[in-house]
GROMACS .gro file of C-alpha atoms in nm:
model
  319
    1UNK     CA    1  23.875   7.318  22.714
    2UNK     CA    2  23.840   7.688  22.791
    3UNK     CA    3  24.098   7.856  22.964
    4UNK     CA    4  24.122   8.179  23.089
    5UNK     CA    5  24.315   8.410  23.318
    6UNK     CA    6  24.339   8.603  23.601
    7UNK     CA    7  24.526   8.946  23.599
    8UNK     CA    8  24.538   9.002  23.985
    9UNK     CA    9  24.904   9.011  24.037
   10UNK     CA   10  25.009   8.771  24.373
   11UNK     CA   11  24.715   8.558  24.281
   12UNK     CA   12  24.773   8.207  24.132
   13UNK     CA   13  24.453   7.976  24.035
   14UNK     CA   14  24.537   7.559  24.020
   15UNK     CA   15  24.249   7.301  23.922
   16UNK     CA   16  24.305   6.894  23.982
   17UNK     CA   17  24.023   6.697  23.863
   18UNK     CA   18  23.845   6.328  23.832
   19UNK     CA   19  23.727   6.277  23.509
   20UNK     CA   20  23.580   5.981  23.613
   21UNK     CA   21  23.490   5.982  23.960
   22UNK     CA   22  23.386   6.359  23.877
   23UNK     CA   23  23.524   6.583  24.180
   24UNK     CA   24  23.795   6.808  24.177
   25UNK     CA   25  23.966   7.103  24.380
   26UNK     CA   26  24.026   7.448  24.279
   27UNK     CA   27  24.303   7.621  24.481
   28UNK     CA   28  24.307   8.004  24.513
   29UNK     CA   29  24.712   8.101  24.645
   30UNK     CA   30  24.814   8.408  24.792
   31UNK     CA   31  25.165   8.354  24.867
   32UNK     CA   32  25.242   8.704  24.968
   33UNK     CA   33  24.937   8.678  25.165
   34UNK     CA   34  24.596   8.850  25.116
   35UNK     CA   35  24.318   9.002  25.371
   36UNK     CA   36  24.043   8.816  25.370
   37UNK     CA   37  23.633   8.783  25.461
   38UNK     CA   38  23.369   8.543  25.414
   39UNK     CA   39  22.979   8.577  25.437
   40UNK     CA   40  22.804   8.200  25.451
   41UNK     CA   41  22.420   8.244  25.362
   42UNK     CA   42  22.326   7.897  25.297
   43UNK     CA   43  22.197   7.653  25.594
   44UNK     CA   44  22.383   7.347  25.484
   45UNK     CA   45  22.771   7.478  25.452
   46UNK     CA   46  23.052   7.278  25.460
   47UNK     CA   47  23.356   7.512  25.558
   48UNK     CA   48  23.713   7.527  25.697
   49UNK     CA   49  23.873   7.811  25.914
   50UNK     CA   50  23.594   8.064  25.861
   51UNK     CA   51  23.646   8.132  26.211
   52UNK     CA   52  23.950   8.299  26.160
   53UNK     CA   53  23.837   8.566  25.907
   54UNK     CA   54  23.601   8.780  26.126
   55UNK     CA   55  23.729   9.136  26.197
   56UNK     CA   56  23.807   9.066  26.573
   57UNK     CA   57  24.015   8.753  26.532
   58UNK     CA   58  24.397   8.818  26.561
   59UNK     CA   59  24.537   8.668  26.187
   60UNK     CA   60  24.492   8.942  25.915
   61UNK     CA   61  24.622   8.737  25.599
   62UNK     CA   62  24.514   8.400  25.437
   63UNK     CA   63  24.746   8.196  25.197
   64UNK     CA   64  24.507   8.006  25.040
   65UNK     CA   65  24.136   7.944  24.967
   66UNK     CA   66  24.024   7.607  24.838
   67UNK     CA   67  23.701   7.490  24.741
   68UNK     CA   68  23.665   7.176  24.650
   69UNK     CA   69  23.402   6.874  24.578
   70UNK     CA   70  23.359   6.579  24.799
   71UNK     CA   71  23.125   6.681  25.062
   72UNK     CA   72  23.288   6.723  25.407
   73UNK     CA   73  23.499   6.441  25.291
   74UNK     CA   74  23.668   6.693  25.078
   75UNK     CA   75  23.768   6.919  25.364
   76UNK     CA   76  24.082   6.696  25.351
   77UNK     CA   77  24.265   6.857  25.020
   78UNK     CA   78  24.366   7.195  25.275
   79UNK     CA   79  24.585   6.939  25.426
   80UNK     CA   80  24.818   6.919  25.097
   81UNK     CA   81  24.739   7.301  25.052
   82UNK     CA   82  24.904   7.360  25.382
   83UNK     CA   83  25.171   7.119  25.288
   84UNK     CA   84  25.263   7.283  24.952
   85UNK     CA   85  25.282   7.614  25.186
   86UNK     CA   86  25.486   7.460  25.432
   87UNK     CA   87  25.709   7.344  25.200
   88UNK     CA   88  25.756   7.717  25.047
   89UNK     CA   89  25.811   7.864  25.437
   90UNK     CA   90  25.487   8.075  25.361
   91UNK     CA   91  25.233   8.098  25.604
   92UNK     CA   92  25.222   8.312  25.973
   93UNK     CA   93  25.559   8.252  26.169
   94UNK     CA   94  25.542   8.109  26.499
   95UNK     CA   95  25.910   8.106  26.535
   96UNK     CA   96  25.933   7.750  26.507
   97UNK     CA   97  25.746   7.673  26.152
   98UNK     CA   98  25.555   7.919  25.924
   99UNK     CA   99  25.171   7.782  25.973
  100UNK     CA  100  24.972   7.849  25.622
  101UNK     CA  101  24.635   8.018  25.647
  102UNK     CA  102  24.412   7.805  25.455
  103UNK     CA  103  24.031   7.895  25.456
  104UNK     CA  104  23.803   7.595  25.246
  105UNK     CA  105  23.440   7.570  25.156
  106UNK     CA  106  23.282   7.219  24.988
  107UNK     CA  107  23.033   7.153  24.810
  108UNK     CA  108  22.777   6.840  24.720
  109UNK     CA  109  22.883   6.627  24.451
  110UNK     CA  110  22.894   6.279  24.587
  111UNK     CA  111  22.564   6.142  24.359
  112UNK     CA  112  22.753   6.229  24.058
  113UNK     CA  113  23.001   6.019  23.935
  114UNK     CA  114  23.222   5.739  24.235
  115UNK     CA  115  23.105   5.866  24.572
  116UNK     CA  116  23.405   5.676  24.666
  117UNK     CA  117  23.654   5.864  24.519
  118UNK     CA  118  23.711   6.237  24.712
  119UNK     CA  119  23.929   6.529  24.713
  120UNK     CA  120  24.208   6.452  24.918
  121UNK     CA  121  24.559   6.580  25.055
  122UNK     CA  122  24.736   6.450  24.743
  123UNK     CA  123  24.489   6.633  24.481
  124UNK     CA  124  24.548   6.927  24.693
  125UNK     CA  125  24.908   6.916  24.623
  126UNK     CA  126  24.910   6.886  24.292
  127UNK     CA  127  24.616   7.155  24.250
  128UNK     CA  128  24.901   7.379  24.384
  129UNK     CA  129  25.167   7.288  24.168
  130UNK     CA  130  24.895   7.362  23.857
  131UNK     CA  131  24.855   7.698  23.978
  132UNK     CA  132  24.933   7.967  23.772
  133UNK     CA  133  24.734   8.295  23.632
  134UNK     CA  134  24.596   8.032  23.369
  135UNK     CA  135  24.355   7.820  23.470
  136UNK     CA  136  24.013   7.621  23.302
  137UNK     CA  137  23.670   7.663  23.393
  138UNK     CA  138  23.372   7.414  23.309
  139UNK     CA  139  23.395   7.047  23.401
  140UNK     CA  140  23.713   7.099  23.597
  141UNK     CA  141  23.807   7.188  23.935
  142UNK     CA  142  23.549   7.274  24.175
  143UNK     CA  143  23.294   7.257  23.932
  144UNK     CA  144  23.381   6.907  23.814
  145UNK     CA  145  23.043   6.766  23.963
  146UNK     CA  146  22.868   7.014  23.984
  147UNK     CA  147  22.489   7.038  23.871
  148UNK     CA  148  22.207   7.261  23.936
  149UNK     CA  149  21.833   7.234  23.929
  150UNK     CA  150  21.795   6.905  24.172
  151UNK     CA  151  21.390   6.965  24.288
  152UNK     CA  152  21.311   6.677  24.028
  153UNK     CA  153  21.623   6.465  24.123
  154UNK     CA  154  21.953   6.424  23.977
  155UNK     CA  155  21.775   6.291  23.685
  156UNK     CA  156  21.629   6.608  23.607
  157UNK     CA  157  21.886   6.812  23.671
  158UNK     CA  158  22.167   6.992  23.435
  159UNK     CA  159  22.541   7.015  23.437
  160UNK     CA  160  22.707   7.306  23.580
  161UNK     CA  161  23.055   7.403  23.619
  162UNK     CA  162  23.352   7.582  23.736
  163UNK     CA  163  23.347   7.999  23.644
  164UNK     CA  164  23.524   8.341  23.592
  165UNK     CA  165  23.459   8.665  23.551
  166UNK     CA  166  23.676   8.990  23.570
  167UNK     CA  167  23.618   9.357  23.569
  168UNK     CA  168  23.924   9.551  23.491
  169UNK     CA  169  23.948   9.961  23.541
  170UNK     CA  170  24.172  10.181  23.355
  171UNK     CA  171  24.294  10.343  23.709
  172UNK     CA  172  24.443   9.978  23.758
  173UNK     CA  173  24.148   9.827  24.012
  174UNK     CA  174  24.052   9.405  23.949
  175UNK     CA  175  23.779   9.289  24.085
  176UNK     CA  176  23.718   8.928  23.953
  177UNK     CA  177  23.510   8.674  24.061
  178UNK     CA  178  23.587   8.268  24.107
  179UNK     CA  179  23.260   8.043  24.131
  180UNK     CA  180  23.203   7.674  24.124
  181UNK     CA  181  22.791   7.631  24.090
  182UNK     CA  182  22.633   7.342  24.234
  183UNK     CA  183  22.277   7.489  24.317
  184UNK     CA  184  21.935   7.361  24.421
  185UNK     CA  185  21.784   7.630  24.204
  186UNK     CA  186  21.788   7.745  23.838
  187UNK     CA  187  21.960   7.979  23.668
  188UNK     CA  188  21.788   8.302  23.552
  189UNK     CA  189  21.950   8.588  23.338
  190UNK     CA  190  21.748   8.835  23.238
  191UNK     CA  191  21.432   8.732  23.404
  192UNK     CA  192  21.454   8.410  23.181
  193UNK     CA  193  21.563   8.069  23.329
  194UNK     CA  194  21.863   7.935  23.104
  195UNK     CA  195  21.940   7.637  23.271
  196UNK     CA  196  21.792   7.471  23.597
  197UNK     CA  197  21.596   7.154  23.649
  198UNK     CA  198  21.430   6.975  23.369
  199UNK     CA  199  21.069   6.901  23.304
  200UNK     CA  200  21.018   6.482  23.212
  201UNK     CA  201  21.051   6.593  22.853
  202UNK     CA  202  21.391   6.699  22.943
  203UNK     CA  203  21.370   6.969  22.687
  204UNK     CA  204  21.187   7.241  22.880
  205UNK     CA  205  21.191   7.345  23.272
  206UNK     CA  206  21.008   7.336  23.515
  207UNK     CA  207  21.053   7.640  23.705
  208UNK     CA  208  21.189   7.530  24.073
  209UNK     CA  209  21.050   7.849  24.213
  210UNK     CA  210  20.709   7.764  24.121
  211UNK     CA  211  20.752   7.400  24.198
  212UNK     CA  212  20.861   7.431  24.541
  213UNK     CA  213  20.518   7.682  24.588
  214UNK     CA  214  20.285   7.454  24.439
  215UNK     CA  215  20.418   7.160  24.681
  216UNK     CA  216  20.408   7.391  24.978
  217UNK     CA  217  20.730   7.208  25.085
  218UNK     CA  218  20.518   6.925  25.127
  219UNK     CA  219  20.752   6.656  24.973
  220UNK     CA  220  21.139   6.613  25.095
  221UNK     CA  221  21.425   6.736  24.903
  222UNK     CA  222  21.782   6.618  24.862
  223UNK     CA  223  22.055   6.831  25.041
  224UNK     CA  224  22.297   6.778  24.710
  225UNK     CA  225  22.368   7.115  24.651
  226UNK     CA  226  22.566   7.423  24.763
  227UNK     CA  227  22.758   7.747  24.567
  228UNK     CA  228  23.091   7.840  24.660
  229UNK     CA  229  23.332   8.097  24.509
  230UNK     CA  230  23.553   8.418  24.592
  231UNK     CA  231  23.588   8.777  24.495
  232UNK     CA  232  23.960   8.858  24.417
  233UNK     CA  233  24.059   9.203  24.402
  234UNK     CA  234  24.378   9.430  24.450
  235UNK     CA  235  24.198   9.699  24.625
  236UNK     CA  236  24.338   9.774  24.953
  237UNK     CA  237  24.084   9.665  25.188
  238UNK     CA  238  24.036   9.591  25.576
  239UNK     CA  239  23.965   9.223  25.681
  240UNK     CA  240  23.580   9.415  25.729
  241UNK     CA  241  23.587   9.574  25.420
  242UNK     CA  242  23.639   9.233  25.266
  243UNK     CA  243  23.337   9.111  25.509
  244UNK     CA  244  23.152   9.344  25.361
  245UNK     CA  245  23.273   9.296  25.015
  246UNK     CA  246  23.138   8.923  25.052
  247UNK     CA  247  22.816   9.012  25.145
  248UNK     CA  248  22.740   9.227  24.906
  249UNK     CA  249  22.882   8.932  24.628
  250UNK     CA  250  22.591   8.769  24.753
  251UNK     CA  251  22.369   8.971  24.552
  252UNK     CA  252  22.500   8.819  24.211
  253UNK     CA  253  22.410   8.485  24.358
  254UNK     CA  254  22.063   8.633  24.420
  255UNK     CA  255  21.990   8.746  24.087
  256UNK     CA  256  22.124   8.467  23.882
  257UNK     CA  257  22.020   8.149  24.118
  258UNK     CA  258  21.639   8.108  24.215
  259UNK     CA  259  21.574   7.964  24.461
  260UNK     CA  260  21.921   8.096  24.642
  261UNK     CA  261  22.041   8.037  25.026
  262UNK     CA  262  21.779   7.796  25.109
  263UNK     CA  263  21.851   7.543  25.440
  264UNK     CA  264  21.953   7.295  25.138
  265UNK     CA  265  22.254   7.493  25.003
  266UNK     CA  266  22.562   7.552  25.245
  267UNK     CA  267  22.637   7.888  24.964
  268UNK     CA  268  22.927   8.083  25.066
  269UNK     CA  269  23.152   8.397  24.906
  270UNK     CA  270  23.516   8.457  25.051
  271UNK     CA  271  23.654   8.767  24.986
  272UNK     CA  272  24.049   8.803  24.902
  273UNK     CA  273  24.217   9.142  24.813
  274UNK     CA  274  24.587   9.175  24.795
  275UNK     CA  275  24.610   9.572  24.869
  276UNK     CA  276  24.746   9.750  24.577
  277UNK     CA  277  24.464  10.023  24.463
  278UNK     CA  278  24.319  10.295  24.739
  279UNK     CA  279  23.956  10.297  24.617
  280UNK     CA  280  23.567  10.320  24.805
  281UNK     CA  281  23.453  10.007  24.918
  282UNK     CA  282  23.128  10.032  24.788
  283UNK     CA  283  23.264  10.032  24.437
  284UNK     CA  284  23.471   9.750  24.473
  285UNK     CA  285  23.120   9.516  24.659
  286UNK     CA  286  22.897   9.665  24.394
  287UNK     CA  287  23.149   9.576  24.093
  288UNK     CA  288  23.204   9.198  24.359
  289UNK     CA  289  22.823   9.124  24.294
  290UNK     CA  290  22.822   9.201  23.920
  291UNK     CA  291  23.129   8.975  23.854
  292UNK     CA  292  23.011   8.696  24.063
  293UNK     CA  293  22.663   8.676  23.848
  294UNK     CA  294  22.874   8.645  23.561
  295UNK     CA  295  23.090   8.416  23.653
  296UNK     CA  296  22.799   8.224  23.746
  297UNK     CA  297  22.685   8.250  23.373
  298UNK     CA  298  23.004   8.166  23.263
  299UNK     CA  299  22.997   7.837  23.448
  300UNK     CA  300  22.688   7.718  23.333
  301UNK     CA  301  22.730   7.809  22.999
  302UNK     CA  302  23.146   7.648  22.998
  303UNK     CA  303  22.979   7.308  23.113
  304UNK     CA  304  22.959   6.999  22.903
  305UNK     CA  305  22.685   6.729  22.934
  306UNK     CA  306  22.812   6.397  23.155
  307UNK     CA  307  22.621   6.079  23.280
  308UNK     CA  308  22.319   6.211  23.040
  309UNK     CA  309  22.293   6.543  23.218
  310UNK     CA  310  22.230   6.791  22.958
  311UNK     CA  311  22.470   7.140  22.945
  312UNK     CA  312  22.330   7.427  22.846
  313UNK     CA  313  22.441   7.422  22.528
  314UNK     CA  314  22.244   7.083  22.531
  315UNK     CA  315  21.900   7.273  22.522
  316UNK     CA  316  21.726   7.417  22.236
  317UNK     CA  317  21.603   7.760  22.342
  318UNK     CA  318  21.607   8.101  22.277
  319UNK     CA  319  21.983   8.185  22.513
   0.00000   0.00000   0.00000
């Protein structure tokens, strides 16, 4: 188990897993609330209350952000977000009840593992009550079934995982990044793929870039995939700037996953910042996009092998 921590203060981080189903939800509270964005690039997202977080739209705070496994199935865990909330009179007052703001995004991991078995209200629930500035990253949460590399099928393809990174300034600014990495694509870091999908050998790759070329999209591929995660800062930021700041996170997708965004991956970034440090915007979406390709790398490389899908740790190669 690796754990590690988040130092954003007003930000707690819960995982609840399946071991053996493999799915799982990782819960991102705000309970003093927290201005948010998203940016979806991916053609195949699965999302809740997106809607809500473009600069026009009347509600300026979000309580939680959940992303979860399951499919669309899994849209169901904000119910016991909301709940937890509830519960906790936190959420936007409407004189009667305090309503929660709770954004989601899902992603594919129904061929790995009990399709039967989802993310539901109850497992959202408890992800709350795990939440805390600890948290574990790998095989749990989000990332639970996750894989990446799927152009050869599932049996060619390599465990992923649940991942963190944070960048910490002495003037007090956090910018950290929250990822769970189920992608078509490989993984490239430094112009090298380090994990992706697997040659019949299973001990080499075979470059899903070049694959997909060579076919000329002439064969069919499974729509198993999408990347979700969030930037989490304390900069003070405008729900726009945090638009922004989600966009530009997009980048670290782009230079650690190849192929990225295709119409097979739903990929989406929200954007959460709590407004404690006065700083440029463009420092806090440049520092978003180099956190999120590390926390990328720290997924992949937190993974452990399951149903005979080999980790990165799994494969002999020059890392």
């Amino acid at each position: 188990m690796i754990t590690i921590k988040t130092t954003v203060k007003g930000i707690k981080i819960g995982n609840l897993q399946d071991e053996q189903a493999l799915t799982g939800v990782t819960v991102i509270l705000c309970e003093n609330g927290a201005t948010a964005g998203v940016d979806v690039r991916g053609s195949a997202p699965g999302t809740r209350e997106t809607d809500l977080l473009d600069p026009v739209n009347t509600v300026d705070k979000v309580h939680a952000v959940v992303l979860s496994g399951g499919s669309a199935f899994g849209l169901a865990t904000a119910t016991g977000v909301m709940k937890y909330l509830e519960e906790r009179e936190i959420g936007f007052d409407v004189g009667v009840t305090k309503v929660p703001i709770v954004c989601q995004a899902v992603l594919f991991d129904l061929l790995l593992g009990d399709y039967k078995v989802r993310p539901d209200e109850a497992m959202g629930y408890k992800a709350c009550e795990n939440a805390g500035e600890d948290f574990e990253i790998g095989n749990y949460g989000a990332g639970t079934g996750a894989s990446i590399g799927k152009i050869n099928s599932m049996e060619f393809a390599m465990k992923s995982g649940l991942g963190y990174s944070e960048f910490v300034h002495e003037s007090g600014l956090v910018v950290g990044a929250l990822v769970a990495v189920n992608a078509f694509g490989d993984i490239i870091k430094d112009g090298k793929i380090i994990a992706g999908a697997l040659n019949k050998d299973k001990a080499s790759f075979a470059n899903t870039s070049k694959l997909m070329t060579s076919s000329l999209l002439q064969r069919g591929f499974d729509n198993t995939n999408t990347t979700i995660g969030a930037i989490i800062t304390n900069a003070k930021l405008s729900k726009a700037q945090c638009k922004k700041v989600s966009q530009v996170a997009h980048n670290g997708y782009a230079r650690a996953i190849s192929p990225i965004h295709t119409t097979l991956d739903g990929d989406t970034i929200f954007a959460l910042a709590t407004g404690e440090i006065e700083t440029s915007i463009d420092v806090v979406a440049n520092l978003a996009s180099e956190v999120m390709q590390e926390a990328i790398y720290s997924a992949v490389k937190s993974s452990k092998s399951v149903l005979g899908l080999k980790s990165f740790n799994d494969i002999s190669y020059e890392k």
